[in-house]
mmCIF file of C-alpha atoms in Angstrom:
data_model
loop_
_atom_site.group_PDB
_atom_site.id
_atom_site.type_symbol
_atom_site.label_atom_id
_atom_site.label_comp_id
_atom_site.label_asym_id
_atom_site.label_seq_id
_atom_site.Cartn_x
_atom_site.Cartn_y
_atom_site.Cartn_z
ATOM 1 C CA GLY A 1 5.807 -16.805 -114.985
ATOM 2 C CA GLN A 2 3.561 -19.550 -114.025
ATOM 3 C CA GLN A 3 0.446 -18.442 -112.096
ATOM 4 C CA LEU A 4 -2.313 -20.885 -110.911
ATOM 5 C CA ASN A 5 -5.794 -20.796 -112.378
ATOM 6 C CA GLN A 6 -7.974 -19.282 -109.587
ATOM 7 C CA SER A 7 -11.735 -18.020 -110.027
ATOM 8 C CA PRO A 8 -13.709 -16.217 -110.018
ATOM 9 C CA GLN A 9 -11.346 -12.868 -110.450
ATOM 10 C CA SER A 10 -14.031 -10.778 -108.424
ATOM 11 C CA MET A 11 -16.980 -11.251 -106.316
ATOM 12 C CA PHE A 12 -19.072 -8.609 -104.921
ATOM 13 C CA ILE A 13 -21.689 -10.078 -102.271
ATOM 14 C CA GLN A 14 -23.838 -8.786 -99.315
ATOM 15 C CA GLU A 15 -22.908 -9.598 -95.869
ATOM 16 C CA GLY A 16 -23.789 -12.836 -94.454
ATOM 17 C CA GLU A 17 -23.646 -14.521 -98.186
ATOM 18 C CA ASP A 18 -21.242 -17.463 -98.284
ATOM 19 C CA VAL A 19 -18.436 -17.670 -100.507
ATOM 20 C CA SER A 20 -16.632 -19.980 -102.724
ATOM 21 C CA MET A 21 -13.105 -20.082 -104.654
ATOM 22 C CA ASN A 22 -11.099 -22.193 -106.200
ATOM 23 C CA CYS A 23 -8.126 -22.964 -107.809
ATOM 24 C CA THR A 24 -6.587 -25.109 -110.186
ATOM 25 C CA SER A 25 -3.202 -26.208 -111.742
ATOM 26 C CA SER A 26 -1.621 -28.559 -114.204
ATOM 27 C CA SER A 27 0.963 -29.692 -111.848
ATOM 28 C CA ILE A 28 0.400 -31.792 -108.559
ATOM 29 C CA PHE A 29 1.491 -29.646 -105.309
ATOM 30 C CA ASN A 30 2.345 -31.400 -102.198
ATOM 31 C CA THR A 31 0.675 -28.145 -100.145
ATOM 32 C CA TRP A 32 -2.037 -26.213 -100.951
ATOM 33 C CA LEU A 33 -2.207 -22.717 -98.849
ATOM 34 C CA TRP A 34 -4.838 -20.117 -99.054
ATOM 35 C CA TYR A 35 -3.778 -16.565 -98.059
ATOM 36 C CA LYS A 36 -5.588 -13.209 -97.594
ATOM 37 C CA GLN A 37 -3.667 -9.815 -98.629
ATOM 38 C CA ASP A 38 -5.216 -6.250 -97.655
ATOM 39 C CA PRO A 39 -3.762 -3.023 -98.895
ATOM 40 C CA GLY A 40 -0.146 -1.907 -98.203
ATOM 41 C CA GLU A 41 0.615 -5.295 -96.677
ATOM 42 C CA GLY A 42 1.607 -9.098 -97.430
ATOM 43 C CA PRO A 43 -0.355 -12.083 -97.559
ATOM 44 C CA VAL A 44 -1.625 -13.589 -94.241
ATOM 45 C CA LEU A 45 -2.167 -17.582 -94.198
ATOM 46 C CA LEU A 46 -5.462 -18.306 -93.684
ATOM 47 C CA ILE A 47 -5.238 -22.321 -94.291
ATOM 48 C CA ALA A 48 -2.816 -24.744 -95.040
ATOM 49 C CA LEU A 49 -3.667 -28.279 -96.538
ATOM 50 C CA TYR A 50 -1.301 -31.206 -96.579
ATOM 51 C CA LYS A 51 -2.988 -34.139 -97.863
ATOM 52 C CA ALA A 52 -5.059 -34.609 -100.808
ATOM 53 C CA GLY A 53 -8.766 -34.995 -99.734
ATOM 54 C CA GLU A 54 -7.721 -32.967 -96.417
ATOM 55 C CA LEU A 55 -10.592 -30.868 -95.472
ATOM 56 C CA THR A 56 -10.170 -28.169 -93.115
ATOM 57 C CA SER A 57 -12.082 -25.382 -91.130
ATOM 58 C CA ASN A 58 -10.575 -22.117 -89.358
ATOM 59 C CA GLY A 59 -13.310 -20.284 -87.956
ATOM 60 C CA ARG A 60 -15.964 -19.499 -90.836
ATOM 61 C CA LEU A 61 -13.314 -20.599 -93.455
ATOM 62 C CA THR A 62 -13.385 -24.175 -94.955
ATOM 63 C CA ALA A 63 -10.742 -25.524 -97.584
ATOM 64 C CA GLN A 64 -9.992 -28.740 -99.413
ATOM 65 C CA PHE A 65 -7.196 -30.401 -101.287
ATOM 66 C CA GLY A 66 -8.661 -31.852 -104.329
ATOM 67 C CA ILE A 67 -8.336 -36.035 -104.655
ATOM 68 C CA THR A 68 -5.945 -35.263 -107.733
ATOM 69 C CA ARG A 69 -3.583 -33.015 -105.931
ATOM 70 C CA LYS A 70 -4.145 -30.111 -109.022
ATOM 71 C CA ASP A 71 -7.019 -28.095 -107.131
ATOM 72 C CA SER A 72 -8.173 -26.433 -104.166
ATOM 73 C CA PHE A 73 -11.227 -24.856 -102.913
ATOM 74 C CA LEU A 74 -11.880 -22.411 -100.180
ATOM 75 C CA ASN A 75 -15.221 -21.473 -98.731
ATOM 76 C CA ILE A 76 -16.103 -18.792 -96.397
ATOM 77 C CA SER A 77 -19.553 -18.920 -94.843
ATOM 78 C CA ALA A 78 -21.639 -15.896 -93.402
ATOM 79 C CA SER A 79 -19.497 -13.374 -94.587
ATOM 80 C CA ILE A 80 -18.887 -10.078 -92.723
ATOM 81 C CA PRO A 81 -17.211 -6.621 -94.096
ATOM 82 C CA SER A 82 -13.944 -7.404 -93.032
ATOM 83 C CA ASP A 83 -13.910 -10.405 -95.109
ATOM 84 C CA VAL A 84 -12.837 -7.745 -97.927
ATOM 85 C CA GLY A 85 -9.571 -8.584 -99.514
ATOM 86 C CA ILE A 86 -7.709 -10.245 -102.103
ATOM 87 C CA TYR A 87 -7.583 -13.895 -101.569
ATOM 88 C CA PHE A 88 -4.598 -16.168 -103.059
ATOM 89 C CA CYS A 89 -4.616 -19.664 -103.540
ATOM 90 C CA ALA A 90 -0.750 -20.920 -103.766
ATOM 91 C CA GLY A 91 0.615 -24.554 -104.320
ATOM 92 C CA GLU A 92 3.797 -25.756 -103.033
ATOM 93 C CA SER A 93 6.352 -28.130 -103.914
ATOM 94 C CA GLY A 94 9.804 -28.663 -102.792
ATOM 95 C CA GLY A 95 11.737 -29.743 -99.933
ATOM 96 C CA SER A 96 15.693 -29.108 -101.356
ATOM 97 C CA ASN A 97 14.116 -27.639 -104.710
ATOM 98 C CA TYR A 98 11.571 -25.273 -103.141
ATOM 99 C CA LYS A 99 8.547 -23.614 -105.334
ATOM 100 C CA LEU A 100 5.490 -21.853 -104.068
ATOM 101 C CA THR A 101 3.205 -20.463 -107.010
ATOM 102 C CA PHE A 102 0.462 -18.339 -106.666
ATOM 103 C CA GLY A 103 -3.168 -18.070 -108.623
ATOM 104 C CA LYS A 104 -3.737 -14.511 -109.380
ATOM 105 C CA GLY A 105 -6.365 -13.743 -106.662
ATOM 106 C CA THR A 106 -9.895 -12.931 -106.203
ATOM 107 C CA LEU A 107 -11.085 -9.762 -105.013
ATOM 108 C CA LEU A 108 -13.838 -9.937 -102.526
ATOM 109 C CA THR A 109 -15.999 -7.260 -101.785
ATOM 110 C CA VAL A 110 -18.526 -7.159 -99.128
ATOM 111 C CA ASN A 111 -21.540 -5.045 -99.153
ATOM 112 C CA PRO A 112 -22.562 -4.307 -95.661
ATOM 113 C CA GLU B 1 8.096 -11.901 -81.170
ATOM 114 C CA THR B 2 9.245 -9.837 -84.251
ATOM 115 C CA GLY B 3 7.795 -10.125 -87.158
ATOM 116 C CA VAL B 4 9.215 -10.244 -90.865
ATOM 117 C CA THR B 5 10.860 -6.386 -91.677
ATOM 118 C CA GLN B 6 11.656 -5.183 -94.808
ATOM 119 C CA SER B 7 13.713 -2.071 -95.765
ATOM 120 C CA PRO B 8 13.210 0.353 -97.499
ATOM 121 C CA THR B 9 9.755 0.589 -97.779
ATOM 122 C CA HIS B 10 9.385 2.599 -101.373
ATOM 123 C CA LEU B 11 12.418 3.456 -103.574
ATOM 124 C CA ILE B 12 12.293 4.948 -107.255
ATOM 125 C CA LYS B 13 15.617 4.189 -109.359
ATOM 126 C CA THR B 14 16.120 4.201 -113.190
ATOM 127 C CA ARG B 15 16.561 2.023 -115.926
ATOM 128 C CA GLY B 16 19.991 0.412 -115.681
ATOM 129 C CA GLN B 17 20.616 1.262 -112.043
ATOM 130 C CA GLN B 18 21.352 -1.457 -109.201
ATOM 131 C CA VAL B 19 18.776 -2.219 -106.570
ATOM 132 C CA THR B 20 19.527 -3.922 -102.866
ATOM 133 C CA LEU B 21 16.202 -4.853 -100.564
ATOM 134 C CA ARG B 22 16.723 -5.968 -97.361
ATOM 135 C CA CYS B 23 14.639 -8.494 -94.793
ATOM 136 C CA SER B 24 15.099 -9.215 -91.891
ATOM 137 C CA SER B 25 13.410 -12.774 -90.442
ATOM 138 C CA GLN B 26 10.767 -13.400 -87.535
ATOM 139 C CA SER B 27 12.650 -14.770 -84.674
ATOM 140 C CA GLY B 28 13.819 -18.348 -84.760
ATOM 141 C CA HIS B 29 13.172 -18.438 -88.566
ATOM 142 C CA ASN B 30 16.331 -19.903 -90.866
ATOM 143 C CA THR B 31 14.179 -19.823 -94.095
ATOM 144 C CA VAL B 32 13.645 -16.492 -96.245
ATOM 145 C CA SER B 33 11.993 -16.491 -99.802
ATOM 146 C CA TRP B 34 11.465 -13.489 -102.035
ATOM 147 C CA TYR B 35 8.662 -12.684 -104.260
ATOM 148 C CA GLN B 36 7.866 -10.126 -106.688
ATOM 149 C CA GLN B 37 4.140 -9.127 -107.305
ATOM 150 C CA ALA B 38 3.237 -7.093 -110.011
ATOM 151 C CA LEU B 39 0.139 -4.418 -109.645
ATOM 152 C CA GLY B 40 -2.967 -7.070 -109.939
ATOM 153 C CA GLN B 41 -1.185 -10.181 -110.100
ATOM 154 C CA GLY B 42 -0.295 -12.894 -107.522
ATOM 155 C CA PRO B 43 3.067 -12.679 -106.187
ATOM 156 C CA GLN B 44 5.877 -14.702 -108.387
ATOM 157 C CA PHE B 45 8.519 -16.800 -106.164
ATOM 158 C CA ILE B 46 12.018 -15.396 -106.750
ATOM 159 C CA PHE B 47 14.181 -18.058 -104.788
ATOM 160 C CA GLN B 48 14.435 -19.205 -101.464
ATOM 161 C CA TYR B 49 17.329 -19.531 -98.945
ATOM 162 C CA TYR B 50 17.951 -21.701 -96.161
ATOM 163 C CA ARG B 51 20.856 -21.748 -94.054
ATOM 164 C CA GLU B 52 22.529 -19.387 -96.157
ATOM 165 C CA GLU B 53 22.307 -21.624 -99.063
ATOM 166 C CA GLU B 54 20.152 -21.251 -102.320
ATOM 167 C CA ASN B 55 17.093 -23.505 -101.908
ATOM 168 C CA GLY B 56 15.155 -23.452 -104.773
ATOM 169 C CA ARG B 57 14.849 -20.542 -107.757
ATOM 170 C CA GLY B 58 11.784 -19.391 -109.810
ATOM 171 C CA ASN B 59 11.900 -18.123 -113.563
ATOM 172 C CA PHE B 60 13.944 -15.097 -113.142
ATOM 173 C CA PRO B 61 17.144 -14.209 -114.816
ATOM 174 C CA PRO B 62 20.532 -13.954 -113.154
ATOM 175 C CA ARG B 63 20.519 -10.564 -112.785
ATOM 176 C CA PHE B 64 17.614 -11.445 -109.523
ATOM 177 C CA SER B 65 20.487 -12.644 -106.879
ATOM 178 C CA GLY B 66 20.287 -12.917 -103.349
ATOM 179 C CA LEU B 67 22.186 -13.379 -99.866
ATOM 180 C CA GLN B 68 21.259 -14.685 -96.890
ATOM 181 C CA PHE B 69 23.704 -14.150 -93.658
ATOM 182 C CA PRO B 70 24.401 -16.091 -90.364
ATOM 183 C CA ASN B 71 21.562 -13.957 -88.824
ATOM 184 C CA TYR B 72 19.306 -15.458 -91.233
ATOM 185 C CA SER B 73 18.504 -11.962 -92.428
ATOM 186 C CA SER B 74 18.660 -11.471 -96.570
ATOM 187 C CA GLU B 75 19.403 -9.232 -99.429
ATOM 188 C CA LEU B 76 17.388 -9.320 -102.736
ATOM 189 C CA ASN B 77 19.614 -7.554 -105.501
ATOM 190 C CA VAL B 78 18.944 -6.575 -108.874
ATOM 191 C CA ASN B 79 21.204 -5.430 -111.293
ATOM 192 C CA ALA B 80 20.820 -3.459 -114.751
ATOM 193 C CA LEU B 81 17.041 -2.815 -113.688
ATOM 194 C CA GLU B 82 14.211 -2.557 -116.268
ATOM 195 C CA LEU B 83 10.912 -0.783 -116.609
ATOM 196 C CA ASP B 84 8.983 -4.394 -115.983
ATOM 197 C CA ASP B 85 11.110 -4.661 -112.591
ATOM 198 C CA SER B 86 8.478 -2.229 -111.119
ATOM 199 C CA ALA B 87 6.751 -3.949 -108.347
ATOM 200 C CA LEU B 88 6.129 -4.859 -104.622
ATOM 201 C CA TYR B 89 8.984 -7.244 -103.694
ATOM 202 C CA LEU B 90 8.125 -9.409 -100.823
ATOM 203 C CA CYS B 91 9.993 -11.528 -98.163
ATOM 204 C CA ALA B 92 8.826 -14.428 -96.067
ATOM 205 C CA SER B 93 10.425 -16.284 -93.445
ATOM 206 C CA SER B 94 9.689 -19.674 -92.132
ATOM 207 C CA SER B 95 11.738 -22.690 -90.347
ATOM 208 C CA GLY B 96 13.209 -25.237 -91.767
ATOM 209 C CA LEU B 97 12.425 -27.025 -95.395
ATOM 210 C CA ALA B 98 8.729 -27.756 -96.948
ATOM 211 C CA GLY B 99 8.012 -31.319 -95.649
ATOM 212 C CA GLY B 100 10.768 -31.518 -92.845
ATOM 213 C CA PRO B 101 10.113 -32.016 -89.331
ATOM 214 C CA GLU B 102 10.942 -28.465 -88.409
ATOM 215 C CA TYR B 103 8.733 -26.740 -91.003
ATOM 216 C CA ASN B 104 6.146 -24.200 -90.597
ATOM 217 C CA GLU B 105 4.399 -22.273 -93.077
ATOM 218 C CA GLN B 106 5.613 -18.348 -94.201
ATOM 219 C CA PHE B 107 5.092 -15.437 -92.708
ATOM 220 C CA PHE B 108 5.185 -12.301 -95.014
ATOM 221 C CA GLY B 109 6.923 -9.222 -94.641
ATOM 222 C CA PRO B 110 4.897 -5.341 -95.505
ATOM 223 C CA GLY B 111 6.654 -5.385 -98.630
ATOM 224 C CA THR B 112 9.173 -2.819 -100.231
ATOM 225 C CA ARG B 113 7.616 -0.868 -103.437
ATOM 226 C CA LEU B 114 10.239 -0.499 -106.286
ATOM 227 C CA THR B 115 9.191 1.953 -108.931
ATOM 228 C CA VAL B 116 11.635 2.057 -111.963
ATOM 229 C CA LEU B 117 11.864 4.816 -114.266
#
């Protein structure tokens, strides 16, 4: 099935460092979403972006909806050990013909 | 407020069998979506139900079918199971349709781990 191009695939960083990950698509989306998934759990929504060019923050997280509507990035500032997990981007389209397409994920490891 | 719940948590089936997975929506939500997540991959959208009607479908064959009930809970049925159907099946609930006035983003359940032998 289709998945978005998400990079990097994995990151290993020191506590306190900033992190950046991004997602690209060949398709246009109405909404870009960023999720975090911990082992044994479902994804949890971090940030939702609804307009091209929109820049949104949620605490130490900042995400942007690309102008072309085909890309998005997520930044995490001053990482802490509990940031460990898998981060997924997702592009949403529809209304009456709904689809949510996920990236393959970025595995983040934070070394205390 | 009760979150999204799924049952069973784990399930083992053999190839060719049929399986039914269940999902209870978060209180107040009338839309349910189902996803298949293979190991090491992102979730793949299977379909969405809004007020008991299918409202979008991903690239899955017809042997993947679903139902939504008047209380907005949902079932995912998979017939003629194949080895590649082994995955985590996630259910997510939300309100309304994407882009609509009552819409809020999806909340995911913990998933059902299906193993097909």
